[in-house]
Coordinates of C-alpha atoms in Angstrom, one line a residue:
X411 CA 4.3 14.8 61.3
X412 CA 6.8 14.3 58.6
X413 CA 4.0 13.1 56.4
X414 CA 3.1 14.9 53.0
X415 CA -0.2 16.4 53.0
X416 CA -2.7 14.7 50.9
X417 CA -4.7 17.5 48.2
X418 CA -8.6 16.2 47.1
X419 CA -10.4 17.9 45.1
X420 CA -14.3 18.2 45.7
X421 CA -16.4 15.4 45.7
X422 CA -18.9 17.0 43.2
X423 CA -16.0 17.5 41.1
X424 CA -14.1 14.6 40.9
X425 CA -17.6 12.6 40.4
X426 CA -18.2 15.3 36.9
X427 CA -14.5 14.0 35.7
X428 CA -14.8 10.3 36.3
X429 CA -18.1 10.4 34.5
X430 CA -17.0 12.1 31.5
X431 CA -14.4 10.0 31.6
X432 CA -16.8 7.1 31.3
X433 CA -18.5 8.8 28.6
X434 CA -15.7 8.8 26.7
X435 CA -14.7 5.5 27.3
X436 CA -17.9 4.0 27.0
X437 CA -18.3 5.5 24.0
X438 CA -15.3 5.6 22.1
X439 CA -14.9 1.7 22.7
X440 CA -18.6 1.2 21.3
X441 CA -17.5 3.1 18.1
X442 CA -14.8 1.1 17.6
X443 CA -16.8 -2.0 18.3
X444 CA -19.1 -0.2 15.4
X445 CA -16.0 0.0 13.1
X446 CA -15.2 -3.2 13.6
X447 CA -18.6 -4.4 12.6
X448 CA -19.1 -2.1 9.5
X449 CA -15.5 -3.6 8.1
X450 CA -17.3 -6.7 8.5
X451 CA -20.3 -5.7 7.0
X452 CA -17.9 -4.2 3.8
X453 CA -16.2 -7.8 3.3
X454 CA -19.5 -9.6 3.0
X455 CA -20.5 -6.9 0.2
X456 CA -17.8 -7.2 -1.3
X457 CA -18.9 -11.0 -1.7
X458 CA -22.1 -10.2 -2.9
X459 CA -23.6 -11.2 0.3
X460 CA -26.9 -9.2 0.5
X461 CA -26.7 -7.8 4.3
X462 CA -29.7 -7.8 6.0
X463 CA -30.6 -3.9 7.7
X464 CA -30.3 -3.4 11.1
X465 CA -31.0 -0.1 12.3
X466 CA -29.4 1.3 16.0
X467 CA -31.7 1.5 19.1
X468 CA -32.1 5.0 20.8
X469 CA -30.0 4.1 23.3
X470 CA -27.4 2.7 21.1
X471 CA -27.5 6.1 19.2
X472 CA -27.4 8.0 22.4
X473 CA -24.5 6.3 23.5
X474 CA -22.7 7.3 20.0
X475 CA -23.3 10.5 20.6
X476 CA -21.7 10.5 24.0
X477 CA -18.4 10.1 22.1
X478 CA -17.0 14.0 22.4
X479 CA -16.7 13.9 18.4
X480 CA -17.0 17.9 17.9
X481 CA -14.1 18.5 20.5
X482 CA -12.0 15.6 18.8
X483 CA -13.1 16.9 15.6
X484 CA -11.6 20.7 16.6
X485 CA -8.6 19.3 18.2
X486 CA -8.1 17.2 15.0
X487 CA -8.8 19.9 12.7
X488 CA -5.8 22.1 15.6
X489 CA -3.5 19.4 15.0
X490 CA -3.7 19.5 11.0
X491 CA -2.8 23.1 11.1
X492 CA 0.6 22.5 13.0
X493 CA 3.5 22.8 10.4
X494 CA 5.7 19.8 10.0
X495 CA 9.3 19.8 9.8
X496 CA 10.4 19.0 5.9
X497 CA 12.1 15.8 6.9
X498 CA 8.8 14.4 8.4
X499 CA 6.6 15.5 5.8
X500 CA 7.3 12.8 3.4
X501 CA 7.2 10.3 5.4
X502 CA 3.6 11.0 7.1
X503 CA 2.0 12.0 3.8
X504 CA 3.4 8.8 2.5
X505 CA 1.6 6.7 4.8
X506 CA -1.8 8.4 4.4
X507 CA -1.7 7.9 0.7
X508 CA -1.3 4.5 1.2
X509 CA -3.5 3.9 3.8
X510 CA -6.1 5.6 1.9
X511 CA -5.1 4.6 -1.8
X512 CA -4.5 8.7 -2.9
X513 CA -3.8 9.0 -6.7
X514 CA -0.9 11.8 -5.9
X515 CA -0.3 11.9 -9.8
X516 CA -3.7 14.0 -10.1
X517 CA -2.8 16.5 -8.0
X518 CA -1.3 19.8 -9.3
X519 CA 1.5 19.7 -7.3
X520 CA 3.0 16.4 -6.5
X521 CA 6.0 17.3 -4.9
X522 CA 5.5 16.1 -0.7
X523 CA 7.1 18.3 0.7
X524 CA 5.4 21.6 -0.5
X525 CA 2.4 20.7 1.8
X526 CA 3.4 22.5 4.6
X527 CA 0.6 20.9 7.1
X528 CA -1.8 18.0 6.7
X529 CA -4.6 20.7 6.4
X530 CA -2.8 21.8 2.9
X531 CA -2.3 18.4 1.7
X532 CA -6.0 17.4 2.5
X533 CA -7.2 20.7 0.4
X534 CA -4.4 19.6 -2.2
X535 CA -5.9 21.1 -6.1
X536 CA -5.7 18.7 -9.4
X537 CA -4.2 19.3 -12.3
X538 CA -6.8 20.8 -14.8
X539 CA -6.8 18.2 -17.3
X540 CA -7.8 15.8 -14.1
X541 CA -11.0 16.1 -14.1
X542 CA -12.8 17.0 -17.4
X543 CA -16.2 18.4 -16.6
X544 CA -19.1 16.5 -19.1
X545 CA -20.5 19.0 -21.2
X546 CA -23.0 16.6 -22.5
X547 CA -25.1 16.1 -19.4
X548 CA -27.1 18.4 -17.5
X549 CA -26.3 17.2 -14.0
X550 CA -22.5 16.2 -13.3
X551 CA -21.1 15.0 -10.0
X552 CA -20.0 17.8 -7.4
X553 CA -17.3 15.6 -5.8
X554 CA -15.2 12.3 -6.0
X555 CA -16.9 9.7 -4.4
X556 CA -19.3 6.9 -3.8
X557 CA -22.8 6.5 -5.0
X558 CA -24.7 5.5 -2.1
X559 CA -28.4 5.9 -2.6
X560 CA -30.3 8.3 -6.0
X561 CA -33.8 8.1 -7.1
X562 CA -37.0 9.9 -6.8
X563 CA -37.9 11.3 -3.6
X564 CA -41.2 9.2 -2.1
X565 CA -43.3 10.3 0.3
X566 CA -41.4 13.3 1.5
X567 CA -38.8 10.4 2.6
X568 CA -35.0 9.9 1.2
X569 CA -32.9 7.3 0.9
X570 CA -29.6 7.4 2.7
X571 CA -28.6 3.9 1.9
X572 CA -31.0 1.1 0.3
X573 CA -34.0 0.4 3.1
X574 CA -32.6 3.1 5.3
X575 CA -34.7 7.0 5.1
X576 CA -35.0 10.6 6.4
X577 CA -37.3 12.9 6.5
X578 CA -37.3 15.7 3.6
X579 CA -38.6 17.6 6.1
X580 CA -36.1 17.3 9.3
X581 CA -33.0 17.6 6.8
X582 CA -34.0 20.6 4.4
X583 CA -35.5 22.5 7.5
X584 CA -39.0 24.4 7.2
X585 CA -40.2 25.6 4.2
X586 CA -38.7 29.8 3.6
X587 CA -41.6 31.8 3.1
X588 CA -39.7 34.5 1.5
X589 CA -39.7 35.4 -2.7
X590 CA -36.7 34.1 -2.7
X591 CA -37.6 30.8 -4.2
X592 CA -39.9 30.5 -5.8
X593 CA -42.1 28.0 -3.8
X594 CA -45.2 26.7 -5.2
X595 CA -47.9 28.3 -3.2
X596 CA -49.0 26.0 0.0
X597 CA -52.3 25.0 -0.1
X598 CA -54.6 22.7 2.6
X599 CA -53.1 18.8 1.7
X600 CA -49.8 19.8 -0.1
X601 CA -46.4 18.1 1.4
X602 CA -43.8 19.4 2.0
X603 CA -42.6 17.7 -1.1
X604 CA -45.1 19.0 -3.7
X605 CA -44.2 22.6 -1.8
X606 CA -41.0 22.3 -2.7
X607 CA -41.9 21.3 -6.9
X608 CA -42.6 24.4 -8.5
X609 CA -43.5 23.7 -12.3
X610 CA -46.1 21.1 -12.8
X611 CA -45.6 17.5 -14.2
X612 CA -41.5 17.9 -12.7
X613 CA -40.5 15.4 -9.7
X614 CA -38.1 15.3 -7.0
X615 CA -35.0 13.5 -7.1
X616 CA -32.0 13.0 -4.7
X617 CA -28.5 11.7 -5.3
X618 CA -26.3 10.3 -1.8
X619 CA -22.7 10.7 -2.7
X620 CA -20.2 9.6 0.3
X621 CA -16.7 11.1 0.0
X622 CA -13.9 8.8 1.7
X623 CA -10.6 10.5 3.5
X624 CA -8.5 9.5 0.4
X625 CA -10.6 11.2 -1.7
X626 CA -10.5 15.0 -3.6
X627 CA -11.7 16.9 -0.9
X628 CA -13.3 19.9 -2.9
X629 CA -16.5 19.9 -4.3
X630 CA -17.9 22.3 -7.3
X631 CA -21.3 23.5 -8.7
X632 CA -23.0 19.9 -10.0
X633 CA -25.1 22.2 -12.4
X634 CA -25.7 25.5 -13.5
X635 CA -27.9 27.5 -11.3
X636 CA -28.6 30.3 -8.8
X637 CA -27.8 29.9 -5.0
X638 CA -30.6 31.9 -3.2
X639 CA -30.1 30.9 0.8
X640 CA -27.9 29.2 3.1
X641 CA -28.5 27.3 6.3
X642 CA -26.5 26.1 8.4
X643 CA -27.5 23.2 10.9
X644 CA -25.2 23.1 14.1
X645 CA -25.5 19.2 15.2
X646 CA -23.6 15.8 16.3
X647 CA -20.0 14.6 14.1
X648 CA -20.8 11.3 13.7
X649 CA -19.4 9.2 10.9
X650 CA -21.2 8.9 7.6
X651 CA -19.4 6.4 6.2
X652 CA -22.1 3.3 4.0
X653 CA -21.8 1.0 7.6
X654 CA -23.0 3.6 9.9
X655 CA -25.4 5.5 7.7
X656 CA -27.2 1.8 6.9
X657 CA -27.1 1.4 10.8
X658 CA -28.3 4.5 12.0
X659 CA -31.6 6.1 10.7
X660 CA -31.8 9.7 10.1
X661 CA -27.9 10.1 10.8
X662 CA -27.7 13.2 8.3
X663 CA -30.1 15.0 10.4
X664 CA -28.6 14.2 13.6
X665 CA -25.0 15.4 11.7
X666 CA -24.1 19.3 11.2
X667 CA -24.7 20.4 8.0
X668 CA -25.1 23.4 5.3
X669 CA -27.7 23.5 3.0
X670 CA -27.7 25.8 -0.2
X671 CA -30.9 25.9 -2.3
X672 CA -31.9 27.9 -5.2
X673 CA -32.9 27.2 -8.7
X674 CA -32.2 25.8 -12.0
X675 CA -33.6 25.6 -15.5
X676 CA -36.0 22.8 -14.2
X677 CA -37.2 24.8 -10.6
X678 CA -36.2 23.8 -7.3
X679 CA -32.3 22.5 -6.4
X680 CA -30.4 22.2 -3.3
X681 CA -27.0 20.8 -2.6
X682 CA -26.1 19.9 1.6
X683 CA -22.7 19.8 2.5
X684 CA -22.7 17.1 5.6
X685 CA -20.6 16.9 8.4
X686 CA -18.9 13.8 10.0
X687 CA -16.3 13.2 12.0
X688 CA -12.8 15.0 12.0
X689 CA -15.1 17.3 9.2
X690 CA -13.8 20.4 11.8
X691 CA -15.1 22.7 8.8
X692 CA -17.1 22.7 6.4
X693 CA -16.3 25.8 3.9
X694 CA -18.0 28.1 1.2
X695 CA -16.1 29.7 -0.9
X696 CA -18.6 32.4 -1.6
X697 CA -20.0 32.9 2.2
X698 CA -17.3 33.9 4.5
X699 CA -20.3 34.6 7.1
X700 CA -20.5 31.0 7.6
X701 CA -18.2 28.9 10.8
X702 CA -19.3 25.6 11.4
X703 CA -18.6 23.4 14.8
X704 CA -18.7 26.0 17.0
X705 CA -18.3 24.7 20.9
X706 CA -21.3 25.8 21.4
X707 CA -24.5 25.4 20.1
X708 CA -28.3 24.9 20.7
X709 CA -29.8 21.2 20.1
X710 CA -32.0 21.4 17.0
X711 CA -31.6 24.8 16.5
X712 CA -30.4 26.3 12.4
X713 CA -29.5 29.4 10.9
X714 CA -30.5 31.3 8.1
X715 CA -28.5 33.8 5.6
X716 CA -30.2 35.2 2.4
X717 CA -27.8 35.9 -0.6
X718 CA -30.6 37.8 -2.2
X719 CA -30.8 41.8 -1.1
X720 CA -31.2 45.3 -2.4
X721 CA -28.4 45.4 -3.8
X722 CA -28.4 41.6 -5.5
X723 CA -31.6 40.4 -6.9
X724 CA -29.8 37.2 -8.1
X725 CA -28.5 35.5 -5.5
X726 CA -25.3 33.6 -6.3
X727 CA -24.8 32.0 -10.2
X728 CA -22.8 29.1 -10.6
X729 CA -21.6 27.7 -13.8
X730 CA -21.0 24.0 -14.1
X731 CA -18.1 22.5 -12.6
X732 CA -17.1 26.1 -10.6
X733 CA -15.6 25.6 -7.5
X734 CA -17.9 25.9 -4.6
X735 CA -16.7 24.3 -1.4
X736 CA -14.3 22.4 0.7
X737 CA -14.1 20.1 3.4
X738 CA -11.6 19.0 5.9
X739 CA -11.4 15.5 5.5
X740 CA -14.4 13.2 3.7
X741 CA -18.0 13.3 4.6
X742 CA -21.0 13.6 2.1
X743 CA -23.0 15.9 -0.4
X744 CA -26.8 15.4 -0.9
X745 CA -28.5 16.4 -3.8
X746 CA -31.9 17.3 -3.7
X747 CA -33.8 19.0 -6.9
X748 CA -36.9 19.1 -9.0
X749 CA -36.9 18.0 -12.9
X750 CA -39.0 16.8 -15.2
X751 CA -40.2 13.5 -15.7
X752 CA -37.9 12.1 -18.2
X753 CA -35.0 13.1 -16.6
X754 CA -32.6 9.8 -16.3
X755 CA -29.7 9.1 -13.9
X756 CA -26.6 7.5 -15.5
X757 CA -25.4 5.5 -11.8
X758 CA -25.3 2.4 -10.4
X759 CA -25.6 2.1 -6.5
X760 CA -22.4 2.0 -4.8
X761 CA -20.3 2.6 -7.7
X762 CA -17.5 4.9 -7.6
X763 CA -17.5 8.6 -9.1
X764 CA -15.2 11.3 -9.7
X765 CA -16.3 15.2 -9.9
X766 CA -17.2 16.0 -13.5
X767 CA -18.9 13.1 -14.2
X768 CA -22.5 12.9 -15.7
X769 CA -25.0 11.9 -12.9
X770 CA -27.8 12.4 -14.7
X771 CA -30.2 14.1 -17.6
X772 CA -32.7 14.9 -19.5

C-alpha cells in the first residue's frame, strides 16, 4: 500500500527491443571500427604504401548489414528536408564545406542563405561555364569524382577496386529477352559477357567512379545514346567509399541500385546509379515511376520498366553532357559498355575527375 505500481511490458517484447538494440550497437560500433580502419588504410596510400587486400568474412559482412542503414538513411534524407532558420544556415553550410573541401565558387548561386534545407544545398547547380563538356572525346565523365577501377571487363568479372570483383552477372541482372536491345543472339557456350557485345571484334569495358559527400551531386549523360530499360535493385545502404569497397567483395551488388542500359554508336551501354549510405534517393530525371529505399522490400528481388512502347519506338535519347540524375549525398556511377577494340581510356586509377571530362575514346 502506498507503493507505485510497477508497469512491464511482455517478455517476448522487451527480449525483440533489447536485441535490436544490440544490433544496432553491435553494428554501428563495428562500422566505426571500419571507418577508423579505412582512414588508416587512406594515410598509408597516400604514402605510397601499396596495401595489401583483405576482403570481409560472411559474418563480418553480415554484421554490417545489421547496422539499420536504410531507416537512418530515410530519417537522414527527413532531416535534410527540414527548413532552417536563415541565421543558422550559414553557419551549418559553413562547416560542411569545410569539412568536405566544397568549391562554393562553382556553384550558380553562392549566396548561403538561399539554400533553404540541406537537401537544396546538396542538389546545389554550377555555373555553366563550370564545367565545359569535351567535345573532342567520345566518352566524358557523368559526375565529379574519383577514379577507382576502368578497364576491360574479364571473364564476365569487374573490378570495383584493384584485386577486388563482381559478377557482370549479379550486378546488371539477367539478360532482357525483349527487342529492346539489341542482344546478340544466345547460343550454347556464350557468357553472359559475349551476350551482352553485339557487333563483332568490339569489347567490354567498365569505368568505377566514387562520388565523395563534398562533391557535385548531379550526374549527366557520359555519351550520346539511347536509354531503352531501367531496373531498379531494392538492397542494403552500405558505404561505397575506396576502404569499404576494397574490403568488401561484391558490395555494389549487395547495395541498392538503378541500372539504365541501351545503346550507342558502338552497341551495348549501361550506366548504374549506386546506392550507399544516407543516398535516401536516388533520382531520374526522366522516370518519375521510379522510388528508391522503400521500407520494404524483398531480398534479391528487382524491377523492370521499359521506356520503349507503342507509342515510343526510341526509348530515351540523350545528348552528351544532358542532365540525367541526382543523388542525395555521394555514392557511385558504373559504367558498363561495348566498343571497339581501339578504344583508349585517358585515366589514371584513383585520380580525381570532374563531370565533362574525357574518360575515354576512340
Amino acid at each position: 500500500t502506498g507503493r507505485k505500481k510497477l508497469h512491464t511490458a511482455p517478455v517476448g517484447q522487451v527480449f525483440r527491443l533489447r536485441l535490436f538494440h544490440v544490433l544496432v550497437a553491435t553494428g554501428g560500433g563495428y562500422a566505426g571500427y571500419r571507418k577508423y580502419e579505412d582512414y588508416k588504410l587512406e594515410q598509408l596510400e597516400k604514402s605510397g604504401i601499396e596495401v595489401p587486400v583483405k576482403l570481409a568474412s560472411e559474418w563480418e559482412v553480415a554484421l554490417y548489414k545489421s547496422v539499420p542503414t536504410r531507416l537512418l538513411s530515410r530519417a537522414w534524407g527527413r532531416l535534410n528536408q527540414v527548413e532552417l532558420p536563415t541565421w543558422l544556415r550559414k553557419p551549418v553550410y559553413s562547416l560542411y564545406i569545410w569539412t568536405f573541401g566544397v568549391n562554393m565558387k562553382e556553384a550558380a548561386v553562392e549566396d548561403l542563405h538561399h539554400y533553404r534545407n540541406l537537401s537544396e544545398f546538396f542538389r546545389r547547380k554550377l555555373k555553366p561555364q563550370a564545367r565545359p563538356v569535351c567535345c573532342l572525346h567520345s566518352v566524358i565523365s557523368p559526375s565529379d569524382g574519383k577514379i577507382l577501377n576502368f578497364g576491360q571487363v574479364k571473364n564476365c568479372e569487374v573490378e570495383q577496386v584493384k584485386g577486388v570483383t563482381y559478377s557482370l552477372e549479379s550486378f546488371l541482372g539477367p539478360r532482357i529477352c525483349t527487342e529492346e536491345l539489341r542482344f546478340s543472339q544466345a547460343t550454347p557456350g556464350n557468357s553472359f559477357q559475349q551476350q551482352l557485345v553485339t557487333k563483332e571484334g568490339n569489347e567490354l569495358y567498365h569505368c568505377v567512379i566514387y562520388l565523395a559527400p563534398g562533391d557535385y551531386h548531379c550526374f549527366h549523360s557520359p555519351t550520346d545514346w539511347r536509354v531503352s530499360h531501367r531496373r531498379h535493385f531494392p538492397g542494403s545502404l552500405m558505404s561505397v567509399n575506396p576502404g569499404v569497397a576494397r574490403w568488401i567483395k561484391e558490395l555494389f551488388c549487395h547495395n541498392e541500385r538503378v541500372v539504365l542500359t541501351g545503346d550507342w554508336k558502338h552497341g551495348f551501354f549501361s550506366l548504374t546509379a549506386v546506392g550507399a549510405t544516407n543516398v535516401g534517393s536516388i533520382r531520374i530525371y526522366f522516370d518519375q515511376d521510379l522510388h528508391t529505399n522503400s521500407p520494404c522490400y524483398s531480398k534479391g528481388s528487382y524491377n523492370d520498366f521499359s521506356f520503349i512502347s507503342n507509342n515510343n519506338k526510341e526509348g530515351i535519347p540523350m545528348r552528351k553532357g544532358e542532365h540525367l540524375g541526382e543523388f542525395n549525398l555521394g555514392s557511385t556511377i558504373v559504367l558498363i559498355f561495348e566498343a571497339p577494340k581501339d578504344f583508349k581510356f585517358h585515366l589514371k586509377a584513383g585520380q580525381k575527375i570532374r563531370f565533362g571530362e574525357a574518360l575515354g575514346s576512340l
